[in-house]
Coordinates of N, CA, C and O (backbone and C1' of nucleotides) in Angstrom, one line a residue:
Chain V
X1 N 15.0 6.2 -5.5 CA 14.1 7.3 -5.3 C 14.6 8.6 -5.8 O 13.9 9.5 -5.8
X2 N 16.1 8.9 -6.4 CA 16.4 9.8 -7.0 C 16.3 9.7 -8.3 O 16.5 10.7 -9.0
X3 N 16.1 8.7 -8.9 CA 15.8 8.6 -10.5 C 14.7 9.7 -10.8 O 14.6 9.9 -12.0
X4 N 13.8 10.4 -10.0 CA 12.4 10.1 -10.0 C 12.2 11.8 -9.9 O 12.2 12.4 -8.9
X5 N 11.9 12.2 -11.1 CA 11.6 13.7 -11.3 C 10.4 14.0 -10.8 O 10.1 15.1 -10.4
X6 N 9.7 13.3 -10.8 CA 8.2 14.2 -10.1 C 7.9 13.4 -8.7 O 7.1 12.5 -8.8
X7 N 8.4 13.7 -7.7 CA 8.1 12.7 -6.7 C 7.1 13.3 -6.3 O 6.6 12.4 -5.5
X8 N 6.2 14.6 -6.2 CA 4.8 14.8 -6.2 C 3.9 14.0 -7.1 O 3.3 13.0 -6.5
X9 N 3.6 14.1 -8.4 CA 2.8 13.2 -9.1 C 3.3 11.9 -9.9 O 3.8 11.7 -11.1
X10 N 2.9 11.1 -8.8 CA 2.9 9.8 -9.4 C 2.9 9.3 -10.5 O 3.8 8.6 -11.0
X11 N 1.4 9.9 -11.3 CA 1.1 9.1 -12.6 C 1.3 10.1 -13.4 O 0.4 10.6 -14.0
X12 N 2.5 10.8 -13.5 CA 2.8 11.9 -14.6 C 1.9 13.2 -14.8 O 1.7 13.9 -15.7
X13 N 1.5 13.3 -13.2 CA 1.0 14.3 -12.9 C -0.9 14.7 -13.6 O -1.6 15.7 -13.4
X14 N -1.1 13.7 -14.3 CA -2.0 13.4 -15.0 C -3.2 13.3 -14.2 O -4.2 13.4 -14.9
X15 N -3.5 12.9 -12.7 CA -4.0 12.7 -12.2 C -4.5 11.1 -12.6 O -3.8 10.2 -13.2
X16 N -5.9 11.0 -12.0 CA -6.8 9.4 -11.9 C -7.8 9.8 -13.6 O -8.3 8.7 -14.1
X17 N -8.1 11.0 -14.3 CA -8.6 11.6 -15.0 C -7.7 11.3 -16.6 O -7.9 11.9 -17.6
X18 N -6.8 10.2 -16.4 CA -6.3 9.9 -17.7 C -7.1 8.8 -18.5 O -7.3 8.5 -19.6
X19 N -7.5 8.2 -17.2 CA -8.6 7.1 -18.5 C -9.8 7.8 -18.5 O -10.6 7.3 -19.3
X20 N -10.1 8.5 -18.0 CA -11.5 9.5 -18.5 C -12.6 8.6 -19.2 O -13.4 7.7 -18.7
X21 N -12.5 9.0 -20.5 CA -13.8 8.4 -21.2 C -13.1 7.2 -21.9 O -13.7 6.7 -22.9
X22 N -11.9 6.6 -21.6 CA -11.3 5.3 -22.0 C -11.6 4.2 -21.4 O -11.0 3.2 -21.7
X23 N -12.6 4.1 -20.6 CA -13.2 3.1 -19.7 C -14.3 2.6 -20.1 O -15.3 3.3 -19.9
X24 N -14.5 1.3 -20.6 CA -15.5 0.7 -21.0 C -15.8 -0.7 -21.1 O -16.7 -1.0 -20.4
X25 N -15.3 -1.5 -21.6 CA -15.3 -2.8 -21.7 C -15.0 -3.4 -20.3 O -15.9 -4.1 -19.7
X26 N -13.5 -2.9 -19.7 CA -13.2 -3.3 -18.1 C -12.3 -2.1 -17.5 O -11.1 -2.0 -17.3
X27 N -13.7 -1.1 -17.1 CA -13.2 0.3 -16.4 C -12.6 -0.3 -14.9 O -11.8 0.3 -14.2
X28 N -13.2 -1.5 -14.6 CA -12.2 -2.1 -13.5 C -10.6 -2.1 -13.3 O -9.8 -3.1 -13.4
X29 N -10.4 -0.8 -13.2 CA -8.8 -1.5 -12.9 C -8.5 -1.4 -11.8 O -9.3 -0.7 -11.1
X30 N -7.3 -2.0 -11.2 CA -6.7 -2.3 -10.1 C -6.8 -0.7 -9.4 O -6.9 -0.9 -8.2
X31 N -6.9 0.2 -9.6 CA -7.3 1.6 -8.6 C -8.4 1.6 -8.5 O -8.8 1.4 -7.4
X32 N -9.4 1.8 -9.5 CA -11.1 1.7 -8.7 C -11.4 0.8 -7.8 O -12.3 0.9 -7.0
X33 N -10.4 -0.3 -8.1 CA -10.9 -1.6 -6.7 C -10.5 -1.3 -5.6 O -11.2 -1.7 -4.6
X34 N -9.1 -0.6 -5.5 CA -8.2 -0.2 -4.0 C -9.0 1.2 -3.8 O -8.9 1.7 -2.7
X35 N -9.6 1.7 -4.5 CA -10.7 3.3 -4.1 C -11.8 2.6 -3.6 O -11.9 2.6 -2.4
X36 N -12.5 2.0 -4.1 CA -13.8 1.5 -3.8 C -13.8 0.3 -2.4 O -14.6 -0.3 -1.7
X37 N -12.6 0.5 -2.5 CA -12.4 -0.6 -1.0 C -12.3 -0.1 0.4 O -12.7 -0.5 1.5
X38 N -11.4 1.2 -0.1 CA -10.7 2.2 0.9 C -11.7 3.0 1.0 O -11.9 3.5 2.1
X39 N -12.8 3.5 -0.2 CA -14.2 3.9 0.6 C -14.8 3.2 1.7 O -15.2 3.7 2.8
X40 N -14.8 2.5 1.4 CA -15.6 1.6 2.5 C -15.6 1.7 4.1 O -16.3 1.8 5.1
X41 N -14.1 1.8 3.6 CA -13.8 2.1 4.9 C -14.7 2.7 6.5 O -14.4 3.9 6.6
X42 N -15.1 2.6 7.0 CA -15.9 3.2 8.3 C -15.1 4.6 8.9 O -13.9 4.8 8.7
X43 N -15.6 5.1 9.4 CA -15.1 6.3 10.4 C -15.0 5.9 11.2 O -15.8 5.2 11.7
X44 N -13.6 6.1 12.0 CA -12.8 5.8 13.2 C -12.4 4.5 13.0 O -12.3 3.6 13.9
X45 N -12.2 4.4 11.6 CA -11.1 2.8 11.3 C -10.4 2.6 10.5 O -10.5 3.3 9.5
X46 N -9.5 1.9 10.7 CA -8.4 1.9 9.6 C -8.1 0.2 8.9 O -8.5 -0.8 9.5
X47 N -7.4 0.1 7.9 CA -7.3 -1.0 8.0 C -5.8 -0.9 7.1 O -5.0 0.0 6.9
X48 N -5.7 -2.1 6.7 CA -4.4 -2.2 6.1 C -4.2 -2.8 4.5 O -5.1 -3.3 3.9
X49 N -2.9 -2.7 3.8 CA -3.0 -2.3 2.5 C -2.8 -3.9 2.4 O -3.1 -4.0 1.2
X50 N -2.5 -5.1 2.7 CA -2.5 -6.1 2.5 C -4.1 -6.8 2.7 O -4.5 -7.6 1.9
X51 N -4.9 -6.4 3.7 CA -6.3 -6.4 3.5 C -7.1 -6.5 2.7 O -7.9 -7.4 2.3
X52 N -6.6 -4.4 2.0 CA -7.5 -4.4 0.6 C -6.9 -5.3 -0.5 O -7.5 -5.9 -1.2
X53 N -5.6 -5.2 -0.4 CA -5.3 -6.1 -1.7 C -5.9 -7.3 -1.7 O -6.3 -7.8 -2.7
X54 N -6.0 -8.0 -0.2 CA -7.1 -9.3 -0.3 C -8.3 -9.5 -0.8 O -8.8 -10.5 -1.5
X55 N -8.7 -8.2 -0.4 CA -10.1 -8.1 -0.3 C -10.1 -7.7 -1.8 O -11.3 -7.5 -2.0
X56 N -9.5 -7.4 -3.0 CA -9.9 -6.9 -4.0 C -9.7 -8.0 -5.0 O -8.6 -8.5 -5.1
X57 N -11.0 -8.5 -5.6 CA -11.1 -9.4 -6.7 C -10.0 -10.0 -6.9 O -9.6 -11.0 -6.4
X58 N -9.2 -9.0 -8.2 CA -7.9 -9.5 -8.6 C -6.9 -10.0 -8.1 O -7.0 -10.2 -6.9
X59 N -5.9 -10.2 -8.5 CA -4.5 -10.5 -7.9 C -3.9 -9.5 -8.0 O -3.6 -9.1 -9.1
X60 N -3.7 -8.8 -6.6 CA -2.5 -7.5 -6.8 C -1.9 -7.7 -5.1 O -2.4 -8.1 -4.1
X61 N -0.7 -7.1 -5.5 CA 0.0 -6.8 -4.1 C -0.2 -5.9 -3.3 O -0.9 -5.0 -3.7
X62 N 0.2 -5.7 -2.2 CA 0.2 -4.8 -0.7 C 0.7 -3.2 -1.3 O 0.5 -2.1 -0.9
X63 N 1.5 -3.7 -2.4 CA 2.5 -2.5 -2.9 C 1.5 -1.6 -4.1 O 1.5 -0.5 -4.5
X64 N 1.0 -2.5 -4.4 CA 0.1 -1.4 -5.4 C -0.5 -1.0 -4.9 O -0.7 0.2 -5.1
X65 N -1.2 -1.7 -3.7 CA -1.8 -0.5 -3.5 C -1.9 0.6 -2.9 O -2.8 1.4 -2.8
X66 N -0.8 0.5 -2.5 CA 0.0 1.9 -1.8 C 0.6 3.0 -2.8 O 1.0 4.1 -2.6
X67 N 0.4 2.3 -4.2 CA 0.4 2.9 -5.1 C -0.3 3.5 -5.7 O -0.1 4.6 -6.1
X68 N -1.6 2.8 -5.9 CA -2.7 3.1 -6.6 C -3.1 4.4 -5.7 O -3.9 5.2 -6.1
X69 N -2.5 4.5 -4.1 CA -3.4 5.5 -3.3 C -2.8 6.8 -3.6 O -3.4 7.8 -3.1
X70 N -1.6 7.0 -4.4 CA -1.2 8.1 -4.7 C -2.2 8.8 -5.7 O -2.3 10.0 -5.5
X71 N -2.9 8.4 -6.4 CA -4.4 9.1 -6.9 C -5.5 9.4 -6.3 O -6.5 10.0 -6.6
X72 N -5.2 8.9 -5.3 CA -6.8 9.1 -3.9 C -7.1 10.2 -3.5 O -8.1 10.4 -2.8
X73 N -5.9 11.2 -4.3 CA -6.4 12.7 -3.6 C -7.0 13.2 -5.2 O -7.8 14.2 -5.3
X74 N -6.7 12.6 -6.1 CA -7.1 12.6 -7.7 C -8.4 11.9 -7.4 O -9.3 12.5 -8.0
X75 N -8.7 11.1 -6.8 CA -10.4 10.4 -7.0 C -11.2 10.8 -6.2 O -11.2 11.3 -5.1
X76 N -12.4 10.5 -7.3 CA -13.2 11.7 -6.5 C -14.3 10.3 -6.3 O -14.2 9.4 -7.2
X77 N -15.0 10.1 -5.5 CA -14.7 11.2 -4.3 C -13.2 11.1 -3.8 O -12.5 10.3 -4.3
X78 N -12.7 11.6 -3.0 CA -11.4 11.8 -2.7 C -11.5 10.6 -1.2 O -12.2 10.7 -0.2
X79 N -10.6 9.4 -1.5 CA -10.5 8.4 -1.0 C -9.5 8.5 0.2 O -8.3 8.8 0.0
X80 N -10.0 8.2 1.6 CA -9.4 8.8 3.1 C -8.1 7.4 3.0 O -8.2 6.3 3.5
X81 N -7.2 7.9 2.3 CA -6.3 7.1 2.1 C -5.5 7.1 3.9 O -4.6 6.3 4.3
X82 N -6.2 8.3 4.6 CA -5.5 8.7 5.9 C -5.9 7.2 7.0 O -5.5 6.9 8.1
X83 N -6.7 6.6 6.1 CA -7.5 5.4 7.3 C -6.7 4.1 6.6 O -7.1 2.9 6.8
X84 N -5.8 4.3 5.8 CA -5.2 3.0 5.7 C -3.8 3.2 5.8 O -3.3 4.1 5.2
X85 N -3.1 2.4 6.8 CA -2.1 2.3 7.1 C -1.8 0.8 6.4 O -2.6 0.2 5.7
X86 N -0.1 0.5 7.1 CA 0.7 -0.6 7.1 C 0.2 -1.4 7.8 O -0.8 -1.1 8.4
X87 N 0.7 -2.9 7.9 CA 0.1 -3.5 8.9 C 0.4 -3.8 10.3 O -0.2 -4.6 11.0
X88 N 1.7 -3.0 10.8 CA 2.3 -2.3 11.9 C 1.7 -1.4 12.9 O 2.0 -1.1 14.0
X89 N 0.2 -0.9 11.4 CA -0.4 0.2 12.2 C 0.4 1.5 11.9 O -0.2 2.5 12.3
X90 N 1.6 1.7 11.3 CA 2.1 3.2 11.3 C 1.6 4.0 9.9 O 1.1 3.6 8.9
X91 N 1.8 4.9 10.1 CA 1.1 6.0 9.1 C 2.1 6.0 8.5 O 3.0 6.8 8.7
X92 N 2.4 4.8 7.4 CA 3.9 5.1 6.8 C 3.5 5.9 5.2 O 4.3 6.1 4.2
X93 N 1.9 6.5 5.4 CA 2.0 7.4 3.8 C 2.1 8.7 4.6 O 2.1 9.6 3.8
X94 N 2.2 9.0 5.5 CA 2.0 10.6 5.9 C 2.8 11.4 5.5 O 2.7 12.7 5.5
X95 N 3.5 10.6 5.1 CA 4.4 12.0 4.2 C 3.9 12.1 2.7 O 4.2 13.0 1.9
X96 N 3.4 11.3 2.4 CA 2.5 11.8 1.0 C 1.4 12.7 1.1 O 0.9 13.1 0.1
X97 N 1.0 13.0 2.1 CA -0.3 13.4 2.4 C -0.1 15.4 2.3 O 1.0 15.8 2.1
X98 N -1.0 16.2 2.4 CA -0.5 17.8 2.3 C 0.7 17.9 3.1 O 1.7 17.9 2.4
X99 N 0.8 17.9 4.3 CA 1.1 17.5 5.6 C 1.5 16.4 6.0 O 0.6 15.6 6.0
X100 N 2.7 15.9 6.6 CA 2.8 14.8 7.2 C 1.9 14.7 8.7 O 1.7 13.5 9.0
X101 N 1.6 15.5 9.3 CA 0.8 15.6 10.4 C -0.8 15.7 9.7 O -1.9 15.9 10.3
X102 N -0.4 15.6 8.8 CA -2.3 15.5 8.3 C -2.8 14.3 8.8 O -3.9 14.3 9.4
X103 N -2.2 13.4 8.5 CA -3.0 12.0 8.0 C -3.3 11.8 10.1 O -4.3 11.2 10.4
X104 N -2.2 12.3 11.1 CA -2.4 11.5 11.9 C -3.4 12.8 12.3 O -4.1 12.3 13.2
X105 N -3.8 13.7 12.3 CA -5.1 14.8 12.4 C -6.0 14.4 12.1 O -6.9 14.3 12.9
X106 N -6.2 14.0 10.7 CA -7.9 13.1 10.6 C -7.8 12.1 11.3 O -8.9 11.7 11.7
X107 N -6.4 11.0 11.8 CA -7.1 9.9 12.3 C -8.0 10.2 13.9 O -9.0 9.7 14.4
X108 N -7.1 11.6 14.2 CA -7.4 11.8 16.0 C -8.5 12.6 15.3 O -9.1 12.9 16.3
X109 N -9.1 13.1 14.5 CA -10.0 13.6 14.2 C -11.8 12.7 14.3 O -12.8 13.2 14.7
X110 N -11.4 11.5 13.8 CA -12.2 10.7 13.6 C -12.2 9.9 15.2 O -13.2 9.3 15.6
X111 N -11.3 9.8 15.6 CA -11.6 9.4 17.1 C -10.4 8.1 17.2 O -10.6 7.2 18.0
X112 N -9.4 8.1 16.4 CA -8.5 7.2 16.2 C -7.0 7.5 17.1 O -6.3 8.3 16.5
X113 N -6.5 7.0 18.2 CA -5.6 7.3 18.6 C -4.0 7.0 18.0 O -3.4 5.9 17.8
X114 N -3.5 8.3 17.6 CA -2.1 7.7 16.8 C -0.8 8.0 18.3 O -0.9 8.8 19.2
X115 N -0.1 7.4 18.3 CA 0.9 7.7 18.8 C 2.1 7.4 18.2 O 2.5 6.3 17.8
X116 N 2.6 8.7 18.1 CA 4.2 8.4 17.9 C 4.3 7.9 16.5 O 5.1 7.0 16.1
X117 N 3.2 8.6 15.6 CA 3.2 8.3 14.1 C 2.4 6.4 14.0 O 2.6 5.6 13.1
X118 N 1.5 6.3 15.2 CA 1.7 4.6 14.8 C 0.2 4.7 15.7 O 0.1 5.3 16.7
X119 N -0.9 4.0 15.2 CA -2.1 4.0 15.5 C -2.1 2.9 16.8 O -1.6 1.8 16.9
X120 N -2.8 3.7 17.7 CA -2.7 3.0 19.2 C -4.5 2.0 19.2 O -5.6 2.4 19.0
X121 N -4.1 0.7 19.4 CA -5.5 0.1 19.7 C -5.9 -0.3 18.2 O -7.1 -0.4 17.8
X122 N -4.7 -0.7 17.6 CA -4.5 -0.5 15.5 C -5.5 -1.9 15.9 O -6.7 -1.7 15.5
X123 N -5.3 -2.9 16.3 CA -6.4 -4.0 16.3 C -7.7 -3.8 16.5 O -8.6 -4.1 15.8
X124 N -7.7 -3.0 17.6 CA -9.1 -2.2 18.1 C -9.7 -1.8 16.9 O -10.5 -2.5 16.4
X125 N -9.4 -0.7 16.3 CA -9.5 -0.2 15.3 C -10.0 -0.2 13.9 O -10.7 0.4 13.3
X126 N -9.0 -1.7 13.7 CA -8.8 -2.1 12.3 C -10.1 -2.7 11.8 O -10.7 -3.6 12.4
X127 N -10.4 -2.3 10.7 CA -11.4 -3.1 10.0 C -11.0 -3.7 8.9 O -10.2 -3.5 8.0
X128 N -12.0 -4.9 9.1 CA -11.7 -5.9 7.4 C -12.4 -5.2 6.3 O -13.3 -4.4 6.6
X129 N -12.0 -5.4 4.9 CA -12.9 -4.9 3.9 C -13.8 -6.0 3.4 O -14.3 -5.9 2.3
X130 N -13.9 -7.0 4.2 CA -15.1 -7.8 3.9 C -14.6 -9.3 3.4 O -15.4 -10.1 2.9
X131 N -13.0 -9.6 3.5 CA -12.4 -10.7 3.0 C -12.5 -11.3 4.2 O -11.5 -10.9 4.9
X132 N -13.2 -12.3 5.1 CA -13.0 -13.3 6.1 C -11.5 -14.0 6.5 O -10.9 -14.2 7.5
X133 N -11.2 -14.3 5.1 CA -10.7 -15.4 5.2 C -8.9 -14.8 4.9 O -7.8 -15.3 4.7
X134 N -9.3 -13.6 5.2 CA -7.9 -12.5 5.2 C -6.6 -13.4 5.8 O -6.8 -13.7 6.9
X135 N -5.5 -13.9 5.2 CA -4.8 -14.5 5.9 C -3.9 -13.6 6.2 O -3.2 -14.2 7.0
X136 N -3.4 -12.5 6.2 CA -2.4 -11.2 6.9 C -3.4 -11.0 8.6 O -2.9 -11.4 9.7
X137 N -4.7 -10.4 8.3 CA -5.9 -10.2 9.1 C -5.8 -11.4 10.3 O -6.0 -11.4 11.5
X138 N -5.5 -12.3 9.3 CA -5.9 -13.6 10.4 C -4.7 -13.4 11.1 O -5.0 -12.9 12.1
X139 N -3.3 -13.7 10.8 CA -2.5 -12.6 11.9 C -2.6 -12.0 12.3 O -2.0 -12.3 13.4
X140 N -3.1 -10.5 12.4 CA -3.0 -9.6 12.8 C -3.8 -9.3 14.2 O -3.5 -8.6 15.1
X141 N -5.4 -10.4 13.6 CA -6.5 -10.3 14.7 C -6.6 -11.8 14.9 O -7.7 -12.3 15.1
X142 N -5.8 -12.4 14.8 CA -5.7 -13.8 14.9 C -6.6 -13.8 16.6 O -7.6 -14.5 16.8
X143 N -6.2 -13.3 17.3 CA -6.9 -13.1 18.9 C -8.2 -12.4 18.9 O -8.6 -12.1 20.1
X144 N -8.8 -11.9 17.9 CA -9.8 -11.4 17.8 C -11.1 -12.1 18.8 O -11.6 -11.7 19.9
X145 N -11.3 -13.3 17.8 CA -12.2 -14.3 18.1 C -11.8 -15.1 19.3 O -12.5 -16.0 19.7
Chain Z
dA1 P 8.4 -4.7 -28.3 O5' 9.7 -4.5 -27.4 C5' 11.0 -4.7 -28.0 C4' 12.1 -4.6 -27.0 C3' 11.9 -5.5 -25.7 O3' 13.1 -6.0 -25.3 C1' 11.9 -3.2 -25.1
dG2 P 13.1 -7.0 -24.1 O5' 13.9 -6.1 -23.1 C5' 15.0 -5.4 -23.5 C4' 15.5 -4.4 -22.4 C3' 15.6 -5.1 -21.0 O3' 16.8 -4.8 -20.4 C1' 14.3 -3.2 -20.9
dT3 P 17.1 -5.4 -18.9 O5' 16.7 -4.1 -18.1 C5' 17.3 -2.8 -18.4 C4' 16.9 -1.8 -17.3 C3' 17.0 -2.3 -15.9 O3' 17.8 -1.5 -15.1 C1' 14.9 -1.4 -16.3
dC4 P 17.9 -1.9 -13.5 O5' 16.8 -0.9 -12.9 C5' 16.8 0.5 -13.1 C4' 15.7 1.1 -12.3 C3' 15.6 0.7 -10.8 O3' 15.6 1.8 -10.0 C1' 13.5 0.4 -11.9
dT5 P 15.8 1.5 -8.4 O5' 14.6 2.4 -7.8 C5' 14.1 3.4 -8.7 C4' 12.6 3.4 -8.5 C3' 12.1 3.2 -7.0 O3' 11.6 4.3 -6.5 C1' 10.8 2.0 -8.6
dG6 P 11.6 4.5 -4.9 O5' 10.1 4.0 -4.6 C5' 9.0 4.6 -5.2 C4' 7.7 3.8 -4.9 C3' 7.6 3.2 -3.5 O3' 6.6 3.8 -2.8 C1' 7.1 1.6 -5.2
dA7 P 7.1 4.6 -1.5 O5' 5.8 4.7 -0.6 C5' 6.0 4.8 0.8 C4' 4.7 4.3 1.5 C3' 4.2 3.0 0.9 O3' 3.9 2.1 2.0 C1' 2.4 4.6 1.0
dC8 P 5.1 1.2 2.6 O5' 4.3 -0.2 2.7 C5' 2.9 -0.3 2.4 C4' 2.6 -1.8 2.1 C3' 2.9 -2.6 3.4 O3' 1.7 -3.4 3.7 C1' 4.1 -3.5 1.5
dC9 P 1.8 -4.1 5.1 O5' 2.2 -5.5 4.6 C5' 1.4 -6.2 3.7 C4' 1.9 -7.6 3.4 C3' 2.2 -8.4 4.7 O3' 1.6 -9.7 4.6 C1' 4.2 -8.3 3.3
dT10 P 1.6 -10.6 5.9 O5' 2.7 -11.7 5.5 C5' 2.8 -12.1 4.1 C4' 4.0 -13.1 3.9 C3' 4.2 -13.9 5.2 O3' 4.4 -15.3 4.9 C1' 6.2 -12.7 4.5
dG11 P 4.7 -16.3 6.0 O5' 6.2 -16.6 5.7 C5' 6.6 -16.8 4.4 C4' 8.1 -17.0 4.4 C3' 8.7 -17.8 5.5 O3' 9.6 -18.8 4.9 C1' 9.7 -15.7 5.5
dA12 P 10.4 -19.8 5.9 O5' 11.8 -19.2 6.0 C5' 12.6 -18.9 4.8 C4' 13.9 -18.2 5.1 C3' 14.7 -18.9 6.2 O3' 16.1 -18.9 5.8 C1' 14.2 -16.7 6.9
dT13 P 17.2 -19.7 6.7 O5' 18.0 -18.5 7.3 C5' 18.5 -17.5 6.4 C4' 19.3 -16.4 7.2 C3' 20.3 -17.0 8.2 O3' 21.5 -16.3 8.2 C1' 18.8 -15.6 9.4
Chain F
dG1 P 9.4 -12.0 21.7 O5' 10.7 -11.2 21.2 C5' 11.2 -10.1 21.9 C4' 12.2 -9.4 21.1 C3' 11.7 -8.7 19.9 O3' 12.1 -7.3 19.9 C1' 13.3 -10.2 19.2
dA2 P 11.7 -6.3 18.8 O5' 13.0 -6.3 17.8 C5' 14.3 -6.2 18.4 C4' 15.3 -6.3 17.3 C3' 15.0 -5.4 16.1 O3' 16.2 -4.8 15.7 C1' 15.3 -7.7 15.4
dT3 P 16.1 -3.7 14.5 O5' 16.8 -4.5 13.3 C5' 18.1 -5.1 13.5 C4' 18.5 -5.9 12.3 C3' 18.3 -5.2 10.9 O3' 19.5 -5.3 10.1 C1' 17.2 -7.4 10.9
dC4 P 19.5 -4.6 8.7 O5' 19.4 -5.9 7.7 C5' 20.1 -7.1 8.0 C4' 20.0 -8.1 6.8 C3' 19.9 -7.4 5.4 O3' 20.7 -8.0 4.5 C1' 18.0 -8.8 5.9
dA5 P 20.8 -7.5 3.0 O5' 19.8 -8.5 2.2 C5' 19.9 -9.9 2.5 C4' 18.8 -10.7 1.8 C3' 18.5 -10.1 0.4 O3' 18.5 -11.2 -0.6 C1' 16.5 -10.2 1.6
dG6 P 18.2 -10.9 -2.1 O5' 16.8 -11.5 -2.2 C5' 16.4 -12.8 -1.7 C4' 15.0 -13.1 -1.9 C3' 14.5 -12.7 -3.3 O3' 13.7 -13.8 -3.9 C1' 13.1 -11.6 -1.7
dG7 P 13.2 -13.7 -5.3 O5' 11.7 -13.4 -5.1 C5' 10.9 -14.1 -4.1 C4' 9.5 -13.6 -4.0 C3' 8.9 -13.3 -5.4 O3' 7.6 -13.9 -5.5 C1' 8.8 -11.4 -4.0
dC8 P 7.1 -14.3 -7.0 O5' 5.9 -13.2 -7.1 C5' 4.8 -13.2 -6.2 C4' 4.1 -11.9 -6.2 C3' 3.9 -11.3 -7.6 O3' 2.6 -11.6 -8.1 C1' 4.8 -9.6 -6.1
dC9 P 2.5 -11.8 -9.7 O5' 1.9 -10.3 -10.1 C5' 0.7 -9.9 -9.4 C4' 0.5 -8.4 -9.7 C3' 0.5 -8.1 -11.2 O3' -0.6 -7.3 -11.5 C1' 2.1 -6.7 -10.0
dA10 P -0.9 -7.0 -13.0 O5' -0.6 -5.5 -13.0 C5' -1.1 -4.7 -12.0 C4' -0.5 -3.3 -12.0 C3' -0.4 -2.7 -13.4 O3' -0.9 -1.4 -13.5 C1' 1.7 -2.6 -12.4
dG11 P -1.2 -0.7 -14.8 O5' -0.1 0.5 -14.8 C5' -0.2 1.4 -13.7 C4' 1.0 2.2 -13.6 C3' 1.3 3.0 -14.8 O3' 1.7 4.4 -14.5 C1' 3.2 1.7 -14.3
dA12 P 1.7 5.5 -15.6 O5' 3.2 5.9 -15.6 C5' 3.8 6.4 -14.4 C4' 5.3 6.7 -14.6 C3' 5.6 7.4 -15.9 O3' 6.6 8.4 -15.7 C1' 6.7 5.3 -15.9
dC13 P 7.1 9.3 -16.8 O5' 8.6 8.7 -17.1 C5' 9.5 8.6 -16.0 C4' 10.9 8.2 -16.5 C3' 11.3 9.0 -17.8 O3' 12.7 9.3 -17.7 C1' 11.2 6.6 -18.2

DNA sequence: AGTCTGACCTGAT
DNA sequence: GATCAGGCCAGAC
């Protein structure tokens, strides 16, 4: 992590506005799918980055997309990357966020209890992005049903 | 072209 | 029960 001259902007500071009008054939890439998932998202829920990666068409990992969310303040609409945690439940992007106390402000904002950097009732909480058959999920809320 | 990193997850020790 | 290591895909230098 010291190799790494701009540890503010991810994608060369370029923002999500580098494929602009380069999108056409398959403007699907692996970040509109992790945006368009993490929209989804509901108010007063959160869910987790192994979820969306389930839940998103392609084959991608837990780690992109904790990647791809470093543009979420770049996408517009601007993607509440504050409602996706780890699967621990802890706000482990809050330090990417303006503020590290941001991310857990909108959560208690939205009616989400954090404690101690780590979402209280994270099962309560947690929403699927529409993958059933979520096998992290099925852990997680395995007691759901 | 090769190397490394990364807001993770899972499995094994 | 906690800790260590590996793996996965994609992007940046």
């Amino acid at each position: 992590m010291k190799k790494y001259p701009n540890p503010k902007s991810p994608s060369s500071s370029k923002n999500a506005a580098t494929k602009k009008k380069t999108e056409d054939p398959k403007p699907v890439s692996f970040f509109d799918v992790v945006y368009k998932i993490a929209r989804k998202i509901p108010k007063g829920r959160v869910t987790t980055y192994g979820a969306i990666a389930e839940a998103a068409d392609i084959k991608l990992t837990p780690r992109m997309v904790g990647w791809a969310m470093n543009g979420a303040g770049n996408a517009k609409p601007a993607v509440p990357a504050h409602r996706v945690v780890n699967r621990n439940g802890e706000l482990s992007g809050r330090q990417f966020f303006a503020t590290p106390t941001l991310m857990q402000e909108l959560l208690e904002q939205e009616g989400v209890t954090v404690k101690n950097d780590k979402v209280s009732d994270f099962k309560t909480v947690f929403w699927s992005p529409g993958k059933p058959k979520a096998t992290t999920a099925t852990k997680t809320v395995k007691k759901k049903i």
